[in-house]
mmCIF file of C-alpha atoms in Angstrom:
data_model
loop_
_atom_site.group_PDB
_atom_site.id
_atom_site.type_symbol
_atom_site.label_atom_id
_atom_site.label_comp_id
_atom_site.label_asym_id
_atom_site.label_seq_id
_atom_site.Cartn_x
_atom_site.Cartn_y
_atom_site.Cartn_z
ATOM 1 C CA MET A 11 0.000 0.000 0.000
ATOM 2 C CA ARG A 12 1.350 3.416 -0.918
ATOM 3 C CA THR A 13 2.440 5.585 1.995
ATOM 4 C CA GLY A 14 0.360 8.559 0.843
ATOM 5 C CA PHE A 15 -2.752 6.414 0.459
ATOM 6 C CA ALA A 16 -2.297 4.916 3.929
ATOM 7 C CA ALA A 17 -1.929 8.394 5.411
ATOM 8 C CA CYS A 18 -5.165 9.586 3.773
ATOM 9 C CA LEU A 19 -7.037 6.535 5.009
ATOM 10 C CA ALA A 20 -5.643 7.054 8.517
ATOM 11 C CA ARG A 21 -6.944 10.618 8.508
ATOM 12 C CA ALA A 22 -10.367 9.326 7.512
ATOM 13 C CA ALA A 23 -10.265 6.654 10.241
ATOM 14 C CA ALA A 24 -9.443 9.361 12.795
ATOM 15 C CA GLY A 25 -12.544 11.307 11.746
ATOM 16 C CA ARG A 26 -10.610 14.171 10.205
ATOM 17 C CA GLU A 27 -12.149 16.138 7.337
ATOM 18 C CA LEU A 28 -10.715 15.054 4.003
ATOM 19 C CA ASN A 29 -9.527 17.686 1.546
ATOM 20 C CA ARG A 30 -9.601 17.554 -2.254
ATOM 21 C CA GLU A 31 -6.195 15.915 -2.600
ATOM 22 C CA ASP A 32 -7.072 13.313 0.040
ATOM 23 C CA ILE A 33 -10.249 12.455 -1.847
ATOM 24 C CA ILE A 34 -8.459 12.161 -5.196
ATOM 25 C CA THR A 35 -5.897 9.850 -3.602
ATOM 26 C CA LEU A 36 -8.566 7.597 -2.109
ATOM 27 C CA LEU A 37 -10.564 7.510 -5.361
ATOM 28 C CA GLY A 38 -7.408 6.248 -7.044
ATOM 29 C CA ALA A 39 -7.124 3.212 -4.756
ATOM 30 C CA ALA A 40 -5.352 0.371 -6.497
ATOM 31 C CA VAL A 41 -7.153 -2.962 -6.838
ATOM 32 C CA GLY A 42 -6.063 -5.229 -4.017
ATOM 33 C CA ALA A 43 -4.802 -4.043 -0.634
ATOM 34 C CA GLU A 44 -5.660 -0.364 -1.113
ATOM 35 C CA ALA A 45 -9.199 -0.889 -2.366
ATOM 36 C CA ASP A 46 -9.873 -3.569 0.246
ATOM 37 C CA ALA A 47 -8.698 -1.254 3.051
ATOM 38 C CA LEU A 48 -10.857 1.569 1.691
ATOM 39 C CA TYR A 49 -13.926 -0.669 1.568
ATOM 40 C CA ARG A 50 -13.349 -1.929 5.117
ATOM 41 C CA GLN A 51 -13.087 1.605 6.441
ATOM 42 C CA ALA A 52 -16.226 2.695 4.600
ATOM 43 C CA ASP A 53 -18.157 -0.292 5.939
ATOM 44 C CA ASN A 54 -16.933 0.437 9.458
ATOM 45 C CA VAL A 55 -18.213 4.011 9.219
ATOM 46 C CA ARG A 56 -21.511 2.790 7.756
ATOM 47 C CA ALA A 57 -21.965 0.373 10.669
ATOM 48 C CA ARG A 58 -21.190 3.121 13.182
ATOM 49 C CA VAL A 59 -23.480 5.839 11.800
ATOM 50 C CA ALA A 60 -26.254 3.817 10.147
ATOM 51 C CA GLY A 61 -26.150 0.473 11.931
ATOM 52 C CA ASP A 62 -27.050 -2.755 10.150
ATOM 53 C CA GLU A 63 -30.401 -1.584 8.811
ATOM 54 C CA VAL A 64 -30.931 -1.421 5.056
ATOM 55 C CA HIS A 65 -33.823 0.865 4.180
ATOM 56 C CA LEU A 66 -36.053 0.144 1.189
ATOM 57 C CA ARG A 67 -37.434 3.103 -0.767
ATOM 58 C CA GLY A 68 -40.172 2.056 -3.185
ATOM 59 C CA ILE A 69 -39.941 3.955 -6.488
ATOM 60 C CA ILE A 70 -42.946 4.779 -8.634
ATOM 61 C CA GLU A 71 -41.817 5.918 -12.101
ATOM 62 C CA PHE A 72 -45.077 7.635 -12.921
ATOM 63 C CA SER A 73 -44.196 9.352 -16.220
ATOM 64 C CA ASN A 74 -41.466 8.992 -18.825
ATOM 65 C CA TYR A 75 -42.276 12.234 -20.609
ATOM 66 C CA CYS A 76 -39.479 14.785 -20.294
ATOM 67 C CA ARG A 77 -38.966 18.276 -21.670
ATOM 68 C CA ARG A 78 -35.165 18.052 -21.322
ATOM 69 C CA ARG A 79 -32.609 16.818 -23.868
ATOM 70 C CA CYS A 80 -29.791 15.528 -21.627
ATOM 71 C CA TYR A 81 -27.289 13.689 -23.817
ATOM 72 C CA TYR A 82 -27.055 10.581 -21.614
ATOM 73 C CA CYS A 83 -30.726 9.953 -20.809
ATOM 74 C CA GLY A 84 -33.112 7.722 -22.742
ATOM 75 C CA LEU A 85 -36.084 9.800 -21.588
ATOM 76 C CA ARG A 86 -34.784 12.864 -23.462
ATOM 77 C CA ALA A 87 -37.447 14.729 -25.436
ATOM 78 C CA ASP A 88 -35.673 13.983 -28.748
ATOM 79 C CA ASN A 89 -35.981 10.203 -28.345
ATOM 80 C CA ALA A 90 -38.819 9.472 -30.755
ATOM 81 C CA ARG A 91 -38.394 5.697 -30.389
ATOM 82 C CA LEU A 92 -39.563 5.624 -26.783
ATOM 83 C CA ARG A 93 -43.174 4.710 -26.045
ATOM 84 C CA ARG A 94 -44.388 7.386 -23.628
ATOM 85 C CA TYR A 95 -46.769 6.907 -20.714
ATOM 86 C CA ARG A 96 -48.303 8.725 -17.764
ATOM 87 C CA LEU A 97 -49.983 7.306 -14.652
ATOM 88 C CA MET A 98 -53.097 9.096 -13.521
ATOM 89 C CA PRO A 99 -53.067 10.547 -9.977
ATOM 90 C CA GLU A 100 -55.412 7.894 -8.592
ATOM 91 C CA ASP A 101 -53.225 5.164 -10.074
ATOM 92 C CA ILE A 102 -50.101 6.631 -8.464
ATOM 93 C CA VAL A 103 -51.836 6.572 -5.083
ATOM 94 C CA ALA A 104 -52.974 2.971 -5.621
ATOM 95 C CA VAL A 105 -49.400 1.871 -6.364
ATOM 96 C CA ALA A 106 -48.165 3.721 -3.286
ATOM 97 C CA ARG A 107 -50.770 1.932 -1.192
ATOM 98 C CA ARG A 108 -49.386 -1.409 -2.345
ATOM 99 C CA GLY A 109 -45.903 -0.261 -1.378
ATOM 100 C CA ALA A 110 -47.105 0.644 2.095
ATOM 101 C CA GLU A 111 -48.745 -2.791 2.408
ATOM 102 C CA LEU A 112 -45.397 -4.383 1.538
ATOM 103 C CA GLY A 113 -43.789 -2.511 4.418
ATOM 104 C CA TYR A 114 -41.925 0.220 2.570
ATOM 105 C CA GLY A 115 -41.499 3.232 4.817
ATOM 106 C CA THR A 116 -40.788 5.607 1.921
ATOM 107 C CA VAL A 117 -42.378 6.081 -1.479
ATOM 108 C CA VAL A 118 -40.332 7.851 -4.155
ATOM 109 C CA LEU A 119 -42.312 9.636 -6.875
ATOM 110 C CA GLN A 120 -40.013 9.863 -9.889
ATOM 111 C CA SER A 121 -40.568 11.075 -13.446
ATOM 112 C CA GLY A 122 -39.034 12.987 -16.280
ATOM 113 C CA GLU A 123 -39.603 16.729 -16.203
ATOM 114 C CA ASP A 124 -43.232 16.482 -17.250
ATOM 115 C CA PRO A 125 -45.234 19.733 -16.951
ATOM 116 C CA TRP A 126 -48.502 17.807 -17.369
ATOM 117 C CA TYR A 127 -48.344 17.191 -13.610
ATOM 118 C CA THR A 128 -49.026 20.675 -12.320
ATOM 119 C CA ALA A 129 -48.211 21.755 -8.788
ATOM 120 C CA PRO A 130 -51.843 21.293 -7.589
ATOM 121 C CA VAL A 131 -52.063 17.815 -9.152
ATOM 122 C CA LEU A 132 -48.901 16.566 -7.466
ATOM 123 C CA ALA A 133 -49.852 18.249 -4.192
ATOM 124 C CA GLY A 134 -53.088 16.250 -4.203
ATOM 125 C CA VAL A 135 -51.183 13.023 -4.829
ATOM 126 C CA ILE A 136 -48.786 13.796 -1.974
ATOM 127 C CA ARG A 137 -51.617 14.477 0.470
ATOM 128 C CA GLU A 138 -53.283 11.166 -0.357
ATOM 129 C CA ILE A 139 -50.065 9.168 -0.041
ATOM 130 C CA LYS A 140 -49.234 10.777 3.301
ATOM 131 C CA LYS A 141 -52.461 9.274 4.653
ATOM 132 C CA LEU A 142 -50.770 5.880 4.239
ATOM 133 C CA GLY A 143 -48.243 6.726 6.963
ATOM 134 C CA VAL A 144 -45.167 6.725 4.725
ATOM 135 C CA ALA A 145 -42.506 9.287 3.871
ATOM 136 C CA VAL A 146 -42.695 10.855 0.410
ATOM 137 C CA THR A 147 -39.647 11.645 -1.705
ATOM 138 C CA LEU A 148 -40.055 13.643 -4.901
ATOM 139 C CA CYS A 149 -37.746 13.364 -7.906
ATOM 140 C CA VAL A 150 -39.312 15.466 -10.663
ATOM 141 C CA GLY A 151 -36.511 17.827 -11.634
ATOM 142 C CA GLU A 152 -36.217 21.588 -11.726
ATOM 143 C CA ARG A 153 -39.363 23.492 -10.817
ATOM 144 C CA PRO A 154 -40.132 27.024 -9.587
ATOM 145 C CA ARG A 155 -39.587 27.663 -5.891
ATOM 146 C CA GLU A 156 -43.304 28.178 -5.274
ATOM 147 C CA GLU A 157 -44.041 24.666 -6.550
ATOM 148 C CA TYR A 158 -41.428 23.149 -4.248
ATOM 149 C CA ALA A 159 -43.022 25.121 -1.397
ATOM 150 C CA ARG A 160 -46.501 23.884 -2.264
ATOM 151 C CA TRP A 161 -45.414 20.249 -2.258
ATOM 152 C CA ARG A 162 -43.579 20.702 1.018
ATOM 153 C CA GLU A 163 -46.753 22.141 2.537
ATOM 154 C CA ALA A 164 -48.681 19.153 1.170
ATOM 155 C CA GLY A 165 -46.420 16.851 3.190
ATOM 156 C CA ALA A 166 -43.478 15.883 0.958
ATOM 157 C CA ASP A 167 -40.528 14.960 3.164
ATOM 158 C CA ARG A 168 -37.611 14.686 0.763
ATOM 159 C CA TYR A 169 -36.476 15.792 -2.648
ATOM 160 C CA LEU A 170 -33.867 14.118 -4.864
ATOM 161 C CA LEU A 171 -32.238 16.374 -7.468
ATOM 162 C CA LYS A 172 -28.943 15.007 -8.731
ATOM 163 C CA HIS A 173 -26.430 17.648 -9.765
ATOM 164 C CA GLU A 174 -24.990 15.028 -12.203
ATOM 165 C CA THR A 175 -21.529 16.674 -12.318
ATOM 166 C CA ALA A 176 -19.907 19.556 -10.451
ATOM 167 C CA ASN A 177 -17.793 20.347 -13.506
ATOM 168 C CA GLU A 178 -19.737 23.288 -14.961
ATOM 169 C CA GLU A 179 -18.156 22.946 -18.411
ATOM 170 C CA LEU A 180 -18.976 19.239 -18.586
ATOM 171 C CA TYR A 181 -22.494 19.953 -17.296
ATOM 172 C CA ALA A 182 -23.046 22.502 -20.072
ATOM 173 C CA ARG A 183 -21.863 20.042 -22.757
ATOM 174 C CA LEU A 184 -24.265 17.336 -21.595
ATOM 175 C CA HIS A 185 -27.338 19.466 -20.817
ATOM 176 C CA PRO A 186 -28.361 21.632 -23.792
ATOM 177 C CA GLY A 187 -30.543 24.563 -22.770
ATOM 178 C CA MET A 188 -29.856 24.012 -19.064
ATOM 179 C CA SER A 189 -27.775 25.876 -16.506
ATOM 180 C CA TRP A 190 -25.613 24.444 -13.725
ATOM 181 C CA SER A 191 -26.297 27.567 -11.649
ATOM 182 C CA ALA A 192 -30.057 27.015 -12.022
ATOM 183 C CA ARG A 193 -29.637 23.436 -10.786
ATOM 184 C CA ARG A 194 -27.611 24.709 -7.838
ATOM 185 C CA GLN A 195 -30.268 27.320 -7.084
ATOM 186 C CA CYS A 196 -32.980 24.659 -6.951
ATOM 187 C CA LEU A 197 -30.950 22.668 -4.417
ATOM 188 C CA THR A 198 -30.602 25.799 -2.268
ATOM 189 C CA TRP A 199 -34.339 26.440 -2.380
ATOM 190 C CA LEU A 200 -35.119 22.855 -1.400
ATOM 191 C CA LYS A 201 -32.792 23.043 1.596
ATOM 192 C CA LYS A 202 -34.287 26.320 2.790
ATOM 193 C CA LEU A 203 -37.819 24.948 2.439
ATOM 194 C CA GLY A 204 -37.005 22.189 4.917
ATOM 195 C CA TYR A 205 -36.782 19.178 2.639
ATOM 196 C CA GLN A 206 -34.386 16.373 3.399
ATOM 197 C CA VAL A 207 -32.338 16.909 0.251
ATOM 198 C CA GLY A 208 -30.657 14.299 -1.893
ATOM 199 C CA SER A 209 -28.314 14.932 -4.787
ATOM 200 C CA GLY A 210 -25.616 12.933 -6.562
ATOM 201 C CA ASN A 211 -23.618 12.400 -9.701
ATOM 202 C CA ILE A 212 -22.994 10.089 -12.629
ATOM 203 C CA ILE A 213 -19.705 8.169 -12.583
ATOM 204 C CA GLY A 214 -17.845 7.525 -15.823
ATOM 205 C CA LEU A 215 -19.170 10.325 -18.025
ATOM 206 C CA PRO A 216 -17.021 10.962 -21.113
ATOM 207 C CA GLY A 217 -14.289 13.444 -20.234
ATOM 208 C CA GLN A 218 -14.720 13.082 -16.477
ATOM 209 C CA SER A 219 -11.637 12.896 -14.209
ATOM 210 C CA LEU A 220 -10.950 11.775 -10.641
ATOM 211 C CA ALA A 221 -10.630 15.464 -9.768
ATOM 212 C CA ASP A 222 -14.161 16.012 -11.102
ATOM 213 C CA LEU A 223 -15.440 13.170 -8.926
ATOM 214 C CA ALA A 224 -13.659 14.657 -5.915
ATOM 215 C CA ASP A 225 -15.400 17.964 -6.624
ATOM 216 C CA ASP A 226 -18.721 16.106 -6.755
ATOM 217 C CA LEU A 227 -18.139 14.739 -3.257
ATOM 218 C CA LEU A 228 -17.024 18.126 -1.957
ATOM 219 C CA LEU A 229 -20.188 19.691 -3.373
ATOM 220 C CA LEU A 230 -22.311 17.056 -1.648
ATOM 221 C CA ARG A 231 -20.554 17.912 1.621
ATOM 222 C CA GLN A 232 -21.107 21.620 1.018
ATOM 223 C CA LEU A 233 -24.791 21.002 0.289
ATOM 224 C CA ASP A 234 -25.033 18.980 3.518
ATOM 225 C CA VAL A 235 -27.172 16.386 1.758
ATOM 226 C CA GLU A 236 -29.222 13.756 3.540
ATOM 227 C CA MET A 237 -28.868 11.333 0.636
ATOM 228 C CA ALA A 238 -26.462 10.893 -2.290
ATOM 229 C CA GLY A 239 -27.263 8.842 -5.373
ATOM 230 C CA LEU A 240 -23.988 7.710 -6.950
ATOM 231 C CA GLY A 241 -24.407 5.543 -10.019
ATOM 232 C CA PRO A 242 -22.380 4.503 -13.067
ATOM 233 C CA PHE A 243 -22.951 5.939 -16.530
ATOM 234 C CA ILE A 244 -24.747 3.412 -18.756
ATOM 235 C CA PRO A 245 -24.971 4.490 -22.416
ATOM 236 C CA HIS A 246 -28.384 4.425 -24.059
ATOM 237 C CA PRO A 247 -28.313 3.659 -27.808
ATOM 238 C CA ASP A 248 -30.901 6.336 -28.620
ATOM 239 C CA THR A 249 -28.868 9.205 -27.163
ATOM 240 C CA PRO A 250 -25.855 11.218 -28.386
ATOM 241 C CA LEU A 251 -23.652 9.263 -25.940
ATOM 242 C CA GLY A 252 -24.911 5.866 -27.086
ATOM 243 C CA GLY A 253 -21.546 4.839 -28.464
ATOM 244 C CA GLU A 254 -19.516 5.712 -25.363
ATOM 245 C CA PRO A 255 -18.219 3.061 -22.925
ATOM 246 C CA ALA A 256 -20.083 2.447 -19.671
ATOM 247 C CA GLY A 257 -18.729 3.753 -16.405
ATOM 248 C CA SER A 258 -16.467 1.521 -14.353
ATOM 249 C CA VAL A 259 -18.143 -0.620 -11.720
ATOM 250 C CA GLU A 260 -14.966 -0.635 -9.617
ATOM 251 C CA LEU A 261 -14.665 3.151 -9.774
ATOM 252 C CA THR A 262 -18.304 3.431 -8.722
ATOM 253 C CA TYR A 263 -17.606 1.271 -5.667
ATOM 254 C CA ARG A 264 -14.697 3.532 -4.776
ATOM 255 C CA VAL A 265 -16.846 6.648 -5.116
ATOM 256 C CA VAL A 266 -19.508 5.128 -2.838
ATOM 257 C CA ALA A 267 -16.871 4.156 -0.275
ATOM 258 C CA VAL A 268 -15.167 7.551 -0.287
ATOM 259 C CA ALA A 269 -18.570 9.244 -0.101
ATOM 260 C CA ARG A 270 -19.226 7.366 3.153
ATOM 261 C CA LEU A 271 -16.012 8.909 4.527
ATOM 262 C CA VAL A 272 -16.699 12.437 3.197
ATOM 263 C CA ILE A 273 -20.435 12.616 4.024
ATOM 264 C CA PRO A 274 -20.745 9.911 6.696
ATOM 265 C CA TYR A 275 -24.296 10.738 7.776
ATOM 266 C CA ALA A 276 -25.838 10.637 4.299
ATOM 267 C CA HIS A 277 -27.993 7.741 3.133
ATOM 268 C CA LEU A 278 -26.206 6.044 0.222
ATOM 269 C CA PRO A 279 -28.200 3.766 -2.100
ATOM 270 C CA ALA A 280 -26.842 0.610 -3.672
ATOM 271 C CA THR A 281 -28.145 1.679 -7.069
ATOM 272 C CA THR A 282 -30.082 -0.355 -9.589
ATOM 273 C CA ALA A 283 -27.580 0.847 -12.204
ATOM 274 C CA LEU A 284 -24.802 -0.971 -10.338
ATOM 275 C CA GLY A 285 -26.946 -4.095 -10.258
ATOM 276 C CA THR A 286 -27.476 -3.735 -14.006
ATOM 277 C CA LEU A 287 -23.748 -3.673 -14.785
ATOM 278 C CA ALA A 288 -22.736 -6.371 -12.272
ATOM 279 C CA ALA A 289 -24.790 -9.343 -11.097
ATOM 280 C CA ASN A 290 -23.811 -8.759 -7.463
ATOM 281 C CA GLY A 291 -23.404 -5.007 -7.803
ATOM 282 C CA ARG A 292 -25.902 -3.984 -5.146
ATOM 283 C CA GLN A 293 -24.705 -6.593 -2.659
ATOM 284 C CA LEU A 294 -21.111 -5.400 -2.938
ATOM 285 C CA ALA A 295 -22.159 -1.756 -2.642
ATOM 286 C CA LEU A 296 -23.887 -2.615 0.642
ATOM 287 C CA THR A 297 -20.565 -3.917 1.963
ATOM 288 C CA ARG A 298 -18.716 -0.791 0.797
ATOM 289 C CA GLY A 299 -20.663 2.015 2.440
ATOM 290 C CA ALA A 300 -24.220 1.856 1.079
ATOM 291 C CA ASN A 301 -27.276 1.420 3.312
ATOM 292 C CA VAL A 302 -30.327 1.897 1.048
ATOM 293 C CA ILE A 303 -31.961 -0.041 -1.803
ATOM 294 C CA MET A 304 -34.641 1.427 -4.058
ATOM 295 C CA PRO A 305 -36.950 -1.337 -5.351
ATOM 296 C CA ASN A 306 -39.318 -0.630 -8.217
ATOM 297 C CA LEU A 307 -43.067 -0.343 -7.604
ATOM 298 C CA THR A 308 -43.936 0.846 -11.128
ATOM 299 C CA PRO A 309 -46.670 -1.289 -12.750
ATOM 300 C CA ALA A 310 -45.080 -4.024 -14.872
ATOM 301 C CA GLU A 311 -46.532 -2.824 -18.185
ATOM 302 C CA TYR A 312 -44.678 0.498 -17.900
ATOM 303 C CA ARG A 313 -41.322 -0.557 -16.465
ATOM 304 C CA PRO A 314 -39.608 -1.375 -19.805
ATOM 305 C CA ASP A 315 -40.418 2.147 -21.030
ATOM 306 C CA TYR A 316 -38.762 4.034 -18.189
ATOM 307 C CA GLN A 317 -35.429 3.904 -19.970
ATOM 308 C CA ILE A 318 -32.973 6.369 -18.500
ATOM 309 C CA TYR A 319 -30.539 3.586 -19.452
ATOM 310 C CA PRO A 320 -31.211 0.217 -21.150
ATOM 311 C CA ASN A 321 -31.421 -3.333 -19.815
ATOM 312 C CA LYS A 322 -32.404 -2.336 -16.299
ATOM 313 C CA ILE A 323 -32.741 -5.275 -13.922
ATOM 314 C CA CYS A 324 -35.978 -6.431 -12.282
ATOM 315 C CA VAL A 325 -38.327 -5.042 -14.956
ATOM 316 C CA ASN A 326 -40.228 -8.347 -15.052
ATOM 317 C CA GLU A 327 -40.556 -8.825 -11.291
ATOM 318 C CA GLY A 328 -43.762 -8.084 -9.411
ATOM 319 C CA PRO A 329 -43.639 -5.929 -6.268
ATOM 320 C CA GLU A 330 -44.001 -8.952 -3.990
ATOM 321 C CA ASP A 331 -41.223 -10.879 -5.769
ATOM 322 C CA CYS A 332 -38.905 -7.895 -5.521
ATOM 323 C CA ARG A 333 -39.653 -7.423 -1.825
ATOM 324 C CA HIS A 334 -38.843 -11.042 -0.962
ATOM 325 C CA CYS A 335 -35.744 -11.099 -3.169
ATOM 326 C CA LEU A 336 -34.311 -7.984 -1.534
ATOM 327 C CA GLU A 337 -35.063 -9.235 1.966
ATOM 328 C CA GLY A 338 -33.130 -12.393 1.173
ATOM 329 C CA MET A 339 -30.231 -10.356 -0.209
ATOM 330 C CA VAL A 340 -30.082 -8.178 2.881
ATOM 331 C CA ARG A 341 -30.243 -11.111 5.292
ATOM 332 C CA SER A 342 -27.515 -12.960 3.388
ATOM 333 C CA LEU A 343 -25.193 -10.066 4.260
ATOM 334 C CA GLY A 344 -25.982 -10.333 7.974
ATOM 335 C CA ARG A 345 -28.038 -7.150 7.816
ATOM 336 C CA ARG A 346 -31.719 -6.471 8.448
ATOM 337 C CA LEU A 347 -34.434 -4.434 6.792
ATOM 338 C CA GLY A 348 -34.995 -0.999 8.263
ATOM 339 C CA ARG A 349 -38.313 -0.126 9.813
ATOM 340 C CA GLY A 350 -40.206 3.107 9.483
ATOM 341 C CA PRO A 351 -39.448 5.984 7.108
ATOM 342 C CA GLY A 352 -35.684 5.999 7.613
ATOM 343 C CA HIS A 353 -35.334 9.747 7.981
ATOM 344 C CA ALA A 354 -32.047 11.671 8.030
ATOM 345 C CA LEU A 355 -29.163 9.947 9.813
ATOM 346 C CA LYS A 356 -27.938 13.311 11.078
ATOM 347 C CA GLN A 357 -30.618 13.278 13.755
ATOM 348 C CA PHE A 358 -28.531 10.526 15.416
ATOM 349 C CA MET A 359 -25.238 12.379 15.253
ATOM 350 C CA VAL A 360 -23.183 12.332 18.439
ATOM 351 C CA VAL A 361 -21.466 15.641 19.036
ATOM 352 C CA THR A 362 -18.243 15.479 21.004
ATOM 353 C CA ILE A 363 -16.238 18.345 22.433
#
C-alpha cells in the first residue's frame, strides 16, 4: 500500500475532514490491498453511523415524458423511439398503497420533467399518499420555488435532485438549454424549504476525471445532503452518448466508499444501475458504504419504457417478488431491513467536544 494512500485513510479513520487531494488519492485506490482497506473503512463508518439496517425506498416511475434533452438519458425529449406513458393521480396513489402494504417506509415519486403534472395535481397526490403513513420523496426535476413550497406544505418529506456533475463545463456540454447555476439554485431552495435533500452524480461520463469526482463529493458535503445517489454511466443507444463506454463498476464502488467517509451521515443507495452492470453489484455496494436499496413499484406494463438507461434489472418482477428477493439479499449479508421511514441519519449524530 502506498504511503500517501495509507496516510489519507488514517486521517479518515481518525474522523478528520478530508480535503480535495485526500479524496483524489482515495478515489485512485489500487485494486487489491488499497481498495480492500478503503472498503473496510467505509463499511466500518456505515456500521457506526447507520447500523445494520438497510432501508427500502419504493420507487414509482409515474411518467417517462421529459422536456429536457440531456445527452445521456433515454427519456430525453428527442428520443422518438420511446413509447411514452403517464400514470393518472389515482393510479399513483394505488401503487403507493401497495408499497405501504409491503412494508416500505418511503415512497419515491419519480418522473421525467413532465409539466402535465401541475403543482396542484402533485400536491393532491402527496396528500393522499401521506395518509398511508409513509414518507414521500419527490424526484421530478427543476421546478419554480413556489411549486417546491406547495409540495412541502402538502407533506413531501424529501427531494432528490442530482447535480450530475460539479464540472460546470462538462455539465453545459451534456445538458443543452440548461444551466448548472439554475440546478444549484434549486438545491438551495429545497434546503431552505425544509426538505431532506438528496443529490448525486454520474460516474464515468465521457471526459470526467478523478478530480471532477472529488469535486462532486465536496459539493455534496457543502450542500449537507441527507442522501447521495452515486451511479455509473450506462450508455443508451438512442442518445448522443450511445456509443460511449459504460462507467467503471470498480470506480463506482470507490466513489460510494469515499462518499461514506466524506459525508458519513448521508444515506447512500446501492443503485439499480450498479446491479445492471454487475450481477452482485448492489450486494457489494452494501458492503462498501451503502445502506439503502430502491426497489421498483412501477406497474409491470410500464417498467420497460422508463429507460434512463437500457437493460435495467428487475423489470419483469412483481412488487411482492422484488420485496422477498431484496429481503433475502439483505439477510444474506448479515443485515436487516430498516423499519419506518428511515429519515435523516444526522438526527442521530453524536457531538463530542
